[in-house]
Amino acid sequence: MTEKQMATEKIGADVVANPSPAKSMGDPGITPLSPSHTQQNNTEQVQSEPSFVVVVAIDFGTTSSGYAYAFTKEPECIHTMRRWEGGDPGVSNQKTPTTILLTPDRKFHSFGYAARDFYHDLDPSESKHWLYLEKFKMKLHTTANLSIDTDLHAANGKRVKALDIFAYALAFFKEQALKELSDQTGSEFDNNDVRWVITVPAIWKMPAKQFMREAAYKSGLVSRENAEQLIIALEPEAASIYCRKLRLHQMVDLGTHTTQNGFSPTDNVGSGMAQGDRYVVVDCGGGTVDLTVHQIRLPEGHLKELYKASGGPYGSIGIDYEFEKLLCRIFGQDFIDQFKIKRPAAWVDLMIAFESRKRAAAPERTNPLNINLPFSFIDYYKKFRGHSVEHALRKSNVDFVKWSSQGMLRMSPDAMNSLFKPTIDHIIQHLTELFEKPEVSNIKFLFLVGGFAESPLLQQAVQNMLQGRSRIIIPHDVGLTILKGAVLFGLDPSVIKVRRSPLTYGVGVLNRFVEGKHPAEKLLVKDGTRWCTDVFDTFIAADQSVALGEMVKRSYTPAKPSQQVIVIHVYCSEKEIVGFISEPGVKKCGTLRLDVSGTESTAPRREIQTLMQFGDTEIRAMAVDVSTGRTVKASIDFLSH
């Protein structure tokens, strides 16, 4: 492995335990004693795998959510959650909307259709005191310095703690799933027998993943002491695991629109997949679009990631925002802003009406799409402006939206398609760039998954872009692909053997100053020795392959024998090669904490060996006091405090 050698050669073995005066940030100027990359054989993991009776996966989506489960004794049989009460016309789905309602005194009331319907039936004078939230998951992706204290805004404009909302939602799913499992097995089901899996977008950074985990602790899904009872699954990875097991009658090949495609319907796609085949999974959800490139390694069907996960906030809610912008053009931003705050339930109604028409958009469509305007919209507009909605439409220069005599907005198909355009253009641009990368050549299949993948407009755009370079496959139950794949991942988390690091991670250290190599302004003279400060010690580089169970090893020494805790700042960058922590684009993204209290020893020099794992869906750290062999409590924290 040349990468490992590189990692080892990059840093000189000079060491110093003196705190560096150059770091006012409280970063002890610790340098590594033994930089190395080690491949651990997964022995430790094998012993620590507790036995679970069932795996329950929660797909916590931007627009809709659900759960599925399988008993470890019958891994082939994946159950999706019971039918939900409620439901929308034109939207058939096992999942429920990701909507949550809190009472005026901020207690959890309901989730999903139940929350939406109850909120809708409240009198407007009352509903303004209730806290209703939807599409809030994206906040974790868009917040720059996400912390435990990050706020969300309810429909009435009031602020609530994001952590509370996510915890309420997870507690709701825990209760629903355990109830269903108890009914299935005929006795009270014990939460300790469940391995929980929560899905997140692959492009999420570590803080957002850690936030989900914190919410799970708060909700009582799992305890901090039993952290391994919960695993975080990456959405497109889950989809990938499911897709490679698909039988051919379970999917549509967009090129031929056949289900069989030359194999007998009971064959796997796997039977169409040979050793080393490469494929792309495009996960198009409500909030994000996530792209993953995998290669299959037979006979076990293990997966290897070929290029770091990419994508962006180009999910189907982008179309909702475009619709909102269109309404602002017609009725005025001032009115729409007021209406959302004053009549939040009617606004929700309007967006539900839009949702079912959005699903009817198609490339060949010629007849207009009618969107019901709630009575209170028409009524409130007249009060607000002193003239009718009809008048506003006539007066506006938006000629492709008309008023129909049945009290509806009538949109031409072109008007609807133009709402899709910005979002679809982003996705196509991203796919085009991805397919230009050398690592992404010879792609045999492209799997389109996620709720937005059902859109004929998106399907057509992807077909036009690929021009037959890869076969485009859409699983039949495209909205449940991630959920089922996440269950499979929970049953065997080691199926993905090699991942790519999305970012470069490392710490700031002191190295011996080398004339001509190091910049003069980084020189620090301490006790007659010349040091170079701010050197970036790379743990792992962006887009570097990391095998599951591979460890990055570093040794640190406390600055003072009496030191109880070593706190080391972790830095990250999107660039693959970083020389100094002061370079542009390098930012402090987390802290590594080594609790060395209680490990005092008589050794003149204490060495704490730290092992960090980057090959999994989350970054983990462990540490050991070399002189005593005792385990040191190590944790890596990415949430800003």
XYZ file of C-alpha atoms in Angstrom:
641
model
C 0.000 0.000 0.000
C 1.818 3.095 -1.180
C -0.624 5.324 0.663
C 0.373 3.818 3.963
C 4.046 4.261 3.204
C 3.370 7.849 2.224
C 1.552 8.423 5.456
C 4.476 7.007 7.338
C 7.195 8.860 5.477
C 5.514 12.237 5.503
C 6.418 13.107 9.068
C 9.848 13.040 10.603
C 10.098 11.111 13.818
C 11.234 14.135 15.817
C 9.284 14.409 18.999
C 8.747 17.007 21.631
C 6.478 17.137 24.610
C 6.724 20.872 25.212
C 3.627 22.954 24.768
C 4.150 25.232 21.803
C 3.979 28.949 22.525
C 2.800 29.381 18.940
C -0.588 27.963 19.800
C -2.732 30.302 21.767
C -5.674 28.039 21.042
C -4.819 25.798 23.938
C -3.517 23.167 21.563
C -0.746 21.343 23.380
C 2.143 21.278 20.905
C 2.271 17.552 20.863
C 4.088 15.726 18.129
C 3.618 12.115 17.223
C 6.128 9.569 18.451
C 5.303 6.820 16.010
C 3.326 7.730 12.946
C 2.028 4.653 11.217
C -0.954 3.134 9.514
C -1.793 -0.367 10.601
C -4.199 -2.806 9.131
C -5.938 -4.485 12.030
C -7.396 -7.856 11.274
C -10.952 -7.529 12.421
C -10.340 -9.604 15.509
C -11.487 -6.939 17.949
C -14.681 -6.383 16.037
C -15.569 -10.038 16.024
C -15.469 -10.362 19.798
C -17.324 -7.122 20.389
C -20.269 -8.029 18.134
C -23.070 -8.482 20.668
C -25.867 -10.787 19.623
C -29.074 -9.030 18.640
C -32.384 -10.719 17.959
C -33.559 -8.153 15.433
C -32.210 -5.269 13.362
C -34.460 -2.217 13.057
C -33.526 0.481 10.561
C -34.994 3.983 10.699
C -34.944 6.015 7.503
C -35.287 9.518 8.854
C -35.932 11.437 5.641
C -36.341 15.121 4.836
C -39.870 14.664 3.515
C -40.876 11.189 4.699
C -39.682 8.619 7.222
C -40.219 5.007 8.112
C -38.695 1.877 9.591
C -38.114 -1.722 8.573
C -36.758 -4.741 10.404
C -35.497 -8.291 10.069
C -34.872 -10.995 12.649
C -31.263 -12.183 12.646
C -32.546 -15.781 12.361
C -34.341 -14.921 9.082
C -32.140 -12.283 7.466
C -33.759 -12.748 4.052
C -37.155 -11.651 5.314
C -37.350 -7.864 5.624
C -40.561 -6.467 7.090
C -41.508 -2.876 6.325
C -43.533 -1.099 8.954
C -47.282 -1.452 9.199
C -49.531 0.709 7.080
C -49.882 4.190 8.537
C -53.170 5.852 9.249
C -53.886 8.867 7.053
C -52.252 9.287 3.701
C -52.517 11.556 0.724
C -54.279 11.179 -2.587
C -51.787 10.425 -5.343
C -49.054 9.467 -2.886
C -48.917 5.777 -2.047
C -46.189 4.991 0.372
C -45.245 2.901 3.369
C -43.530 5.932 4.810
C -45.074 8.761 6.771
C -44.365 12.491 6.359
C -41.498 13.773 8.511
C -43.735 16.176 10.413
C -43.914 16.662 14.152
C -46.329 18.503 16.402
C -45.660 19.804 19.914
C -48.304 21.127 22.285
C -48.229 24.834 23.253
C -46.201 23.840 26.342
C -43.660 22.095 24.072
C -44.507 18.483 24.883
C -44.479 15.886 22.101
C -47.963 15.418 20.647
C -47.782 13.451 17.390
C -45.722 12.568 14.324
C -46.442 12.015 10.630
C -49.947 12.057 9.170
C -51.405 12.212 12.665
C -49.466 15.405 13.416
C -50.446 16.958 10.129
C -54.136 16.119 10.373
C -54.462 17.219 13.994
C -52.678 20.497 13.272
C -54.850 21.063 10.240
C -58.060 20.604 12.243
C -57.106 23.124 14.930
C -58.848 26.488 14.906
C -56.444 29.175 13.546
C -56.663 31.096 16.844
C -55.450 27.950 18.595
C -53.052 26.563 15.993
C -50.758 29.566 16.264
C -49.750 28.396 19.764
C -48.904 24.849 18.671
C -45.448 24.040 17.304
C -45.503 22.265 13.970
C -42.283 21.340 12.125
C -41.597 19.790 8.740
C -38.602 19.373 6.389
C -36.307 20.137 9.331
C -33.667 17.492 8.632
C -31.879 19.725 6.100
C -30.919 22.084 8.930
C -28.240 19.562 9.960
C -26.687 19.762 6.500
C -26.903 23.522 6.034
C -25.809 24.721 9.506
C -22.126 25.668 9.340
C -21.219 25.246 13.027
C -23.735 22.676 14.163
C -23.913 22.244 17.926
C -26.086 20.634 20.569
C -27.826 24.019 20.887
C -28.769 24.557 17.230
C -32.342 25.864 16.864
C -35.158 25.094 14.446
C -38.144 27.283 13.596
C -41.666 25.914 13.914
C -44.378 26.927 11.415
C -45.539 29.706 13.759
C -42.027 31.196 13.829
C -41.163 30.028 17.366
C -37.741 28.518 18.014
C -37.161 25.021 19.368
C -33.997 23.028 20.054
C -33.156 20.810 17.101
C -31.850 18.095 19.429
C -35.239 17.868 21.183
C -37.111 17.532 17.884
C -34.832 14.810 16.539
C -34.977 12.979 19.875
C -38.804 13.153 19.938
C -38.944 11.729 16.419
C -36.565 8.858 17.250
C -38.460 8.100 20.470
C -41.658 7.905 18.398
C -40.098 5.366 16.007
C -38.678 3.385 18.897
C -42.129 3.110 20.467
C -43.834 2.179 17.168
C -41.244 -0.459 16.263
C -41.155 -2.059 19.725
C -44.962 -2.169 19.754
C -44.995 -3.930 16.389
C -42.245 -6.346 17.461
C -44.126 -7.150 20.682
C -47.255 -7.916 18.669
C -45.237 -10.066 16.268
C -43.551 -12.120 18.970
C -46.486 -12.204 21.370
C -44.581 -10.819 24.347
C -43.038 -7.564 25.531
C -40.010 -6.983 23.276
C -36.809 -5.910 25.012
C -35.012 -2.910 23.499
C -31.644 -4.515 24.382
C -32.348 -7.205 21.778
C -32.523 -4.614 18.995
C -29.662 -3.366 16.898
C -30.757 0.066 15.696
C -29.651 1.559 12.396
C -30.252 5.216 11.463
C -29.677 6.351 7.888
C -28.015 9.664 6.971
C -26.854 11.143 3.639
C -23.295 10.143 2.707
C -22.380 13.775 2.045
C -23.166 14.734 5.634
C -20.111 15.836 7.567
C -19.145 14.253 10.894
C -20.939 16.857 13.084
C -24.313 15.986 11.549
C -23.714 12.249 12.024
C -22.677 12.815 15.621
C -25.758 14.999 16.148
C -27.973 12.069 15.077
C -26.170 9.851 17.560
C -26.625 12.418 20.368
C -30.346 12.604 19.530
C -30.522 8.800 19.743
C -28.953 8.896 23.228
C -31.372 11.601 24.312
C -34.380 9.689 22.941
C -33.483 6.526 24.872
C -33.057 4.558 21.634
C -29.669 3.414 22.947
C -27.500 4.445 25.875
C -24.075 6.066 25.673
C -22.655 3.030 27.490
C -24.002 0.734 24.753
C -23.015 2.966 21.858
C -22.413 0.001 19.536
C -26.111 -0.914 19.715
C -26.652 1.913 17.194
C -24.974 2.100 13.823
C -25.159 4.988 11.413
C -25.740 3.864 7.814
C -25.064 6.035 4.784
C -28.158 6.254 2.576
C -26.607 5.505 -0.838
C -24.495 2.710 0.680
C -27.650 1.113 2.036
C -29.266 1.481 -1.391
C -26.185 -0.077 -2.987
C -26.281 -3.117 -0.685
C -29.927 -3.647 -1.559
C -29.511 -3.036 -5.308
C -26.801 -5.632 -5.815
C -29.191 -8.249 -4.386
C -32.115 -7.236 -6.585
C -33.866 -9.875 -8.590
C -34.566 -8.776 -12.120
C -38.333 -8.827 -11.731
C -37.915 -6.264 -8.935
C -36.680 -3.455 -11.120
C -37.161 -1.524 -14.321
C -34.407 -1.039 -16.871
C -35.018 2.467 -18.252
C -33.287 1.666 -21.532
C -35.643 -1.163 -22.425
C -38.474 -0.561 -19.932
C -38.518 -4.310 -19.441
C -38.317 -6.086 -16.185
C -36.569 -9.248 -17.369
C -33.876 -8.006 -19.679
C -32.598 -11.271 -21.020
C -32.256 -13.074 -17.697
C -34.897 -15.162 -16.056
C -36.877 -13.014 -13.608
C -35.474 -14.821 -10.581
C -31.868 -13.952 -11.418
C -30.032 -11.346 -9.369
C -28.733 -8.162 -10.900
C -25.743 -9.833 -9.349
C -26.083 -12.443 -12.075
C -25.703 -9.594 -14.525
C -22.780 -8.335 -12.418
C -19.353 -9.798 -12.916
C -16.285 -9.621 -10.684
C -15.023 -6.049 -10.572
C -18.146 -4.461 -12.057
C -18.525 -0.786 -11.235
C -21.797 0.962 -10.654
C -23.102 4.306 -9.461
C -25.947 4.760 -6.985
C -27.781 8.070 -7.324
C -29.906 8.558 -4.230
C -32.425 11.320 -4.913
C -34.282 12.179 -1.751
C -36.331 15.064 -0.469
C -33.408 17.118 0.795
C -30.186 15.844 -0.740
C -28.875 13.991 -3.744
C -26.074 11.605 -2.882
C -23.811 9.841 -5.371
C -21.753 6.775 -4.544
C -19.475 4.758 -6.820
C -18.999 1.089 -5.901
C -17.191 -1.914 -7.261
C -18.363 -5.419 -6.482
C -15.884 -8.043 -5.291
C -17.136 -11.573 -5.768
C -17.728 -14.294 -4.570
C -18.846 -12.707 -1.285
C -20.244 -9.645 -3.022
C -18.243 -7.270 -0.824
C -18.277 -3.657 -1.935
C -15.440 -1.232 -2.432
C -15.939 2.516 -2.798
C -14.096 3.921 -5.831
C -14.596 7.649 -5.333
C -15.530 9.751 -2.303
C -19.260 10.395 -1.819
C -20.488 13.510 -3.563
C -23.751 15.347 -4.095
C -25.510 18.306 -2.591
C -28.761 19.853 -1.367
C -30.579 19.132 -4.632
C -33.502 17.088 -3.335
C -37.129 17.407 -4.381
C -37.892 20.142 -1.818
C -36.017 22.436 -4.207
C -39.133 22.222 -6.391
C -41.287 23.317 -3.443
C -39.056 26.369 -3.001
C -39.436 27.219 -6.684
C -43.232 26.975 -6.298
C -43.028 29.274 -3.279
C -40.952 31.759 -5.324
C -43.594 31.601 -8.065
C -46.355 32.383 -5.528
C -44.259 35.323 -4.284
C -44.000 36.646 -7.844
C -47.774 36.478 -8.249
C -49.048 37.494 -4.804
C -46.043 39.336 -3.345
C -43.387 38.170 -0.906
C -44.892 40.303 1.881
C -48.234 38.494 1.608
C -46.742 34.969 1.428
C -44.529 35.639 4.484
C -47.542 36.906 6.457
C -49.796 34.096 5.302
C -47.295 31.401 6.374
C -47.108 32.830 9.905
C -50.794 33.779 10.303
C -52.366 30.740 8.617
C -49.694 28.048 8.971
C -52.152 25.135 8.665
C -53.566 26.474 5.382
C -50.029 26.894 4.046
C -49.378 23.215 4.845
C -52.602 22.375 2.957
C -51.481 24.318 -0.076
C -48.121 22.506 -0.142
C -49.885 19.120 0.133
C -52.052 20.071 -2.859
C -48.908 21.072 -4.751
C -47.164 17.791 -3.806
C -49.746 15.591 -5.543
C -49.610 17.745 -8.708
C -45.818 17.724 -8.574
C -45.983 13.935 -8.824
C -48.137 14.217 -11.948
C -45.487 16.192 -13.848
C -44.104 14.278 -16.829
C -42.169 15.121 -20.013
C -44.999 14.213 -22.419
C -47.756 15.863 -20.426
C -49.910 18.318 -22.415
C -52.901 19.058 -20.179
C -52.606 21.668 -17.399
C -52.164 20.857 -13.696
C -54.729 22.315 -11.296
C -53.762 23.257 -7.751
C -56.463 23.834 -5.201
C -56.053 27.102 -3.303
C -57.348 26.774 0.282
C -60.340 29.003 0.996
C -58.419 30.821 3.722
C -55.718 31.757 1.163
C -58.309 33.425 -1.085
C -60.026 35.029 1.903
C -56.831 36.269 3.591
C -55.470 37.647 0.322
C -58.608 39.744 -0.198
C -58.310 41.166 3.336
C -54.584 41.785 2.932
C -54.602 43.431 -0.524
C -58.194 44.630 -0.949
C -58.563 42.803 -4.264
C -59.122 39.217 -5.372
C -56.696 36.404 -6.099
C -58.079 36.352 -9.645
C -57.170 40.029 -10.045
C -53.614 39.314 -8.815
C -53.180 36.562 -11.408
C -54.455 38.791 -14.232
C -52.228 41.650 -13.130
C -49.078 39.550 -12.630
C -46.801 39.028 -15.586
C -46.800 35.267 -15.015
C -48.682 34.177 -18.104
C -48.371 30.412 -17.684
C -50.419 30.337 -14.459
C -54.127 31.069 -14.897
C -57.140 31.186 -12.597
C -59.734 28.522 -13.278
C -63.405 29.121 -12.567
C -63.383 26.232 -10.040
C -61.149 28.297 -7.765
C -57.860 26.690 -8.731
C -54.448 27.750 -9.957
C -54.063 26.273 -13.415
C -50.453 25.652 -14.394
C -49.304 24.738 -17.881
C -47.034 21.656 -18.046
C -44.177 23.981 -19.095
C -44.727 26.050 -15.972
C -44.508 22.938 -13.803
C -41.440 21.675 -15.678
C -39.705 25.006 -15.133
C -40.096 24.525 -11.361
C -38.172 21.243 -11.684
C -35.463 22.682 -13.902
C -33.040 24.286 -11.362
C -33.007 21.159 -9.177
C -32.641 18.708 -12.068
C -29.947 20.890 -13.688
C -27.913 20.696 -10.447
C -28.195 16.902 -10.377
C -27.251 16.515 -14.053
C -24.306 18.899 -13.689
C -23.087 16.882 -10.724
C -23.475 13.562 -12.547
C -21.674 14.950 -15.600
C -18.718 16.050 -13.447
C -18.653 12.697 -11.660
C -18.570 10.720 -14.914
C -15.595 12.802 -16.086
C -13.444 11.564 -13.180
C -10.916 8.879 -14.206
C -11.987 6.661 -11.264
C -15.537 6.680 -12.618
C -14.984 5.046 -15.993
C -16.612 1.836 -17.287
C -19.744 2.179 -15.186
C -22.006 -0.761 -15.978
C -25.145 0.202 -14.050
C -26.592 3.408 -12.678
C -29.170 2.802 -9.946
C -31.674 5.595 -9.424
C -33.152 5.356 -5.920
C -34.954 7.518 -3.355
C -38.415 9.084 -3.578
C -37.427 11.710 -6.160
C -36.191 8.921 -8.504
C -39.848 8.259 -9.337
C -40.015 11.564 -11.234
C -40.285 10.923 -14.990
C -38.696 14.348 -15.603
C -35.601 13.362 -13.630
C -35.467 9.918 -15.263
C -35.548 11.467 -18.731
C -32.821 14.000 -17.845
C -30.511 11.221 -16.571
C -31.145 9.164 -19.724
C -30.323 12.127 -21.957
C -27.131 12.811 -20.038
C -25.834 9.225 -20.092
C -26.596 8.586 -23.773
C -26.572 4.831 -23.210
C -23.149 4.721 -21.471
C -24.575 2.776 -18.514
C -27.763 0.837 -17.903
C -30.156 2.857 -15.767
C -31.948 0.667 -13.252
C -34.810 1.724 -10.987
C -35.922 -0.684 -8.245
C -39.700 -1.202 -8.072
C -40.089 -0.073 -4.468
C -37.744 2.816 -5.051
C -38.847 4.759 -1.944
C -38.087 1.786 0.324
C -34.733 0.806 -1.191
C -32.696 2.645 1.445
C -34.773 1.281 4.289
C -34.336 -2.340 3.177
C -30.640 -1.826 2.435
C -30.120 -0.304 5.892
C -31.558 -3.474 7.463
C -29.130 -5.588 5.401
C -26.285 -3.300 6.508
C -27.297 -3.741 10.169
C -27.221 -7.519 9.717
C -23.704 -7.358 8.225
C -21.940 -4.003 8.690
C -18.688 -5.387 7.271
C -20.111 -5.808 3.755
C -18.486 -2.539 2.654
C -14.810 -3.331 2.927
C -13.196 -0.194 1.513
C -14.349 3.411 1.733
C -12.879 6.731 0.593
C -12.293 9.508 3.087
C -14.402 12.557 2.175
C -11.915 14.979 3.771
C -8.281 15.233 4.819
C -7.983 14.949 8.628
C -4.999 15.679 10.837
C -3.557 17.602 13.798
C -1.080 20.439 14.282
C 2.372 19.373 15.488
C 5.926 20.687 15.968
C 8.639 19.289 13.713
C 12.400 19.948 13.646
C 12.969 23.113 11.611
C 14.629 22.433 8.258
C 16.229 25.432 6.519
C 14.934 25.913 3.008
C 12.025 23.513 3.560
C 10.118 25.340 6.283
C 8.969 28.994 6.107
C 10.900 31.355 8.408
C 7.753 32.706 10.093
C 7.044 29.198 11.455
C 10.395 29.044 13.303
C 10.235 28.623 17.063
C 13.389 28.334 19.182
C 12.911 26.553 22.504
C 15.802 25.605 24.803
C 18.225 26.003 21.930
C 16.290 23.682 19.613
C 14.736 25.023 16.402
C 11.160 23.887 15.795
C 8.703 24.451 12.970
C 5.189 25.145 14.303
C 1.742 24.484 12.827
C 2.839 21.471 10.793
C -0.214 19.522 9.617
C 0.236 15.866 10.551
C -2.084 14.038 8.137
C -4.068 11.145 9.578
C -5.844 10.464 6.306
C -6.120 12.321 2.995
C -9.278 13.228 1.074
C -10.330 10.476 -1.337
C -7.757 8.073 0.151
C -8.929 4.434 0.310
C -9.334 3.069 3.816
C -10.119 -0.527 4.567
C -12.623 -1.408 7.263
C -10.732 -1.927 10.518
C -7.643 -0.079 9.286
C -6.140 2.027 12.068
C -4.140 5.233 12.032
C -1.726 5.026 14.947
C -0.130 7.955 16.775
C 1.562 8.257 20.153
C 1.261 11.308 22.369
C 2.960 12.311 25.604
C 1.362 14.510 28.262
C 3.186 17.854 28.533
C 3.320 17.532 32.342
C 3.344 14.316 34.382
C 0.374 15.598 36.392
C -1.784 16.253 33.324
C -5.231 14.629 33.586
C -6.571 15.220 30.091
C -4.872 15.642 26.743
C -6.972 17.701 24.339
C -5.837 17.716 20.736
C -7.509 19.818 18.050
C -8.393 17.953 14.880
C -8.277 19.888 11.605
C -9.789 19.049 8.244
C -9.583 20.247 4.658
C -11.064 19.340 1.285
C -7.572 19.484 -0.248
C -5.686 16.207 -0.503
C -2.249 17.591 0.424
C -1.961 19.971 3.372
C 1.322 21.281 4.779
C 0.274 23.567 7.642
C -2.840 24.007 9.768
C -2.718 27.730 8.930
C -3.322 27.165 5.185
C -6.535 28.514 3.642
C -9.342 25.963 3.604
C -8.033 24.172 6.709
C -10.432 24.437 9.604
C -10.622 23.138 13.115
C -13.371 20.536 12.998
C -13.139 18.557 16.213
C -11.261 17.588 19.344
C -9.589 14.364 20.345
C -9.785 13.924 24.134
C -7.582 11.465 25.969
C -8.506 11.043 29.608
C -5.193 10.055 31.199
C -6.309 10.430 34.808
C -5.754 7.303 36.865
C -3.040 6.031 34.533
C -0.137 7.733 36.347
C 2.912 5.548 36.247
C 6.491 5.662 37.473
C 7.808 5.611 33.911
C 9.868 8.769 33.305
C 7.918 9.381 30.113
C 4.323 8.375 29.509
C 3.354 7.383 26.024
C -0.319 7.277 25.090
C -0.864 5.290 21.931
C -3.961 6.398 20.026
C -5.703 4.366 17.339
C -8.146 6.076 15.021
C -10.472 4.334 12.628
C -11.567 6.081 9.435
C -12.883 3.141 7.402
C -16.335 3.052 8.967
C -19.366 5.351 8.620
C -18.191 7.242 11.727
C -14.691 8.174 12.908
C -13.676 6.439 16.134
C -10.724 6.612 18.517
C -9.231 4.305 21.153
C -6.112 4.722 23.264
C -3.748 2.783 25.491
C -1.073 3.804 28.015
C 1.963 1.981 26.634
C 3.894 1.661 29.911
C 1.000 0.144 31.867
C -1.010 -1.401 29.005
C -4.142 0.161 30.508
C -6.907 1.466 28.253
C -7.247 5.225 28.183
C -10.667 6.742 27.624
C -10.536 8.344 24.170
C -13.231 10.270 22.378
C -13.408 12.364 19.261
C -15.951 15.196 19.255
C -17.067 17.029 16.112
C -19.941 19.125 17.488
C -18.945 22.709 18.222
C -19.558 23.683 21.826
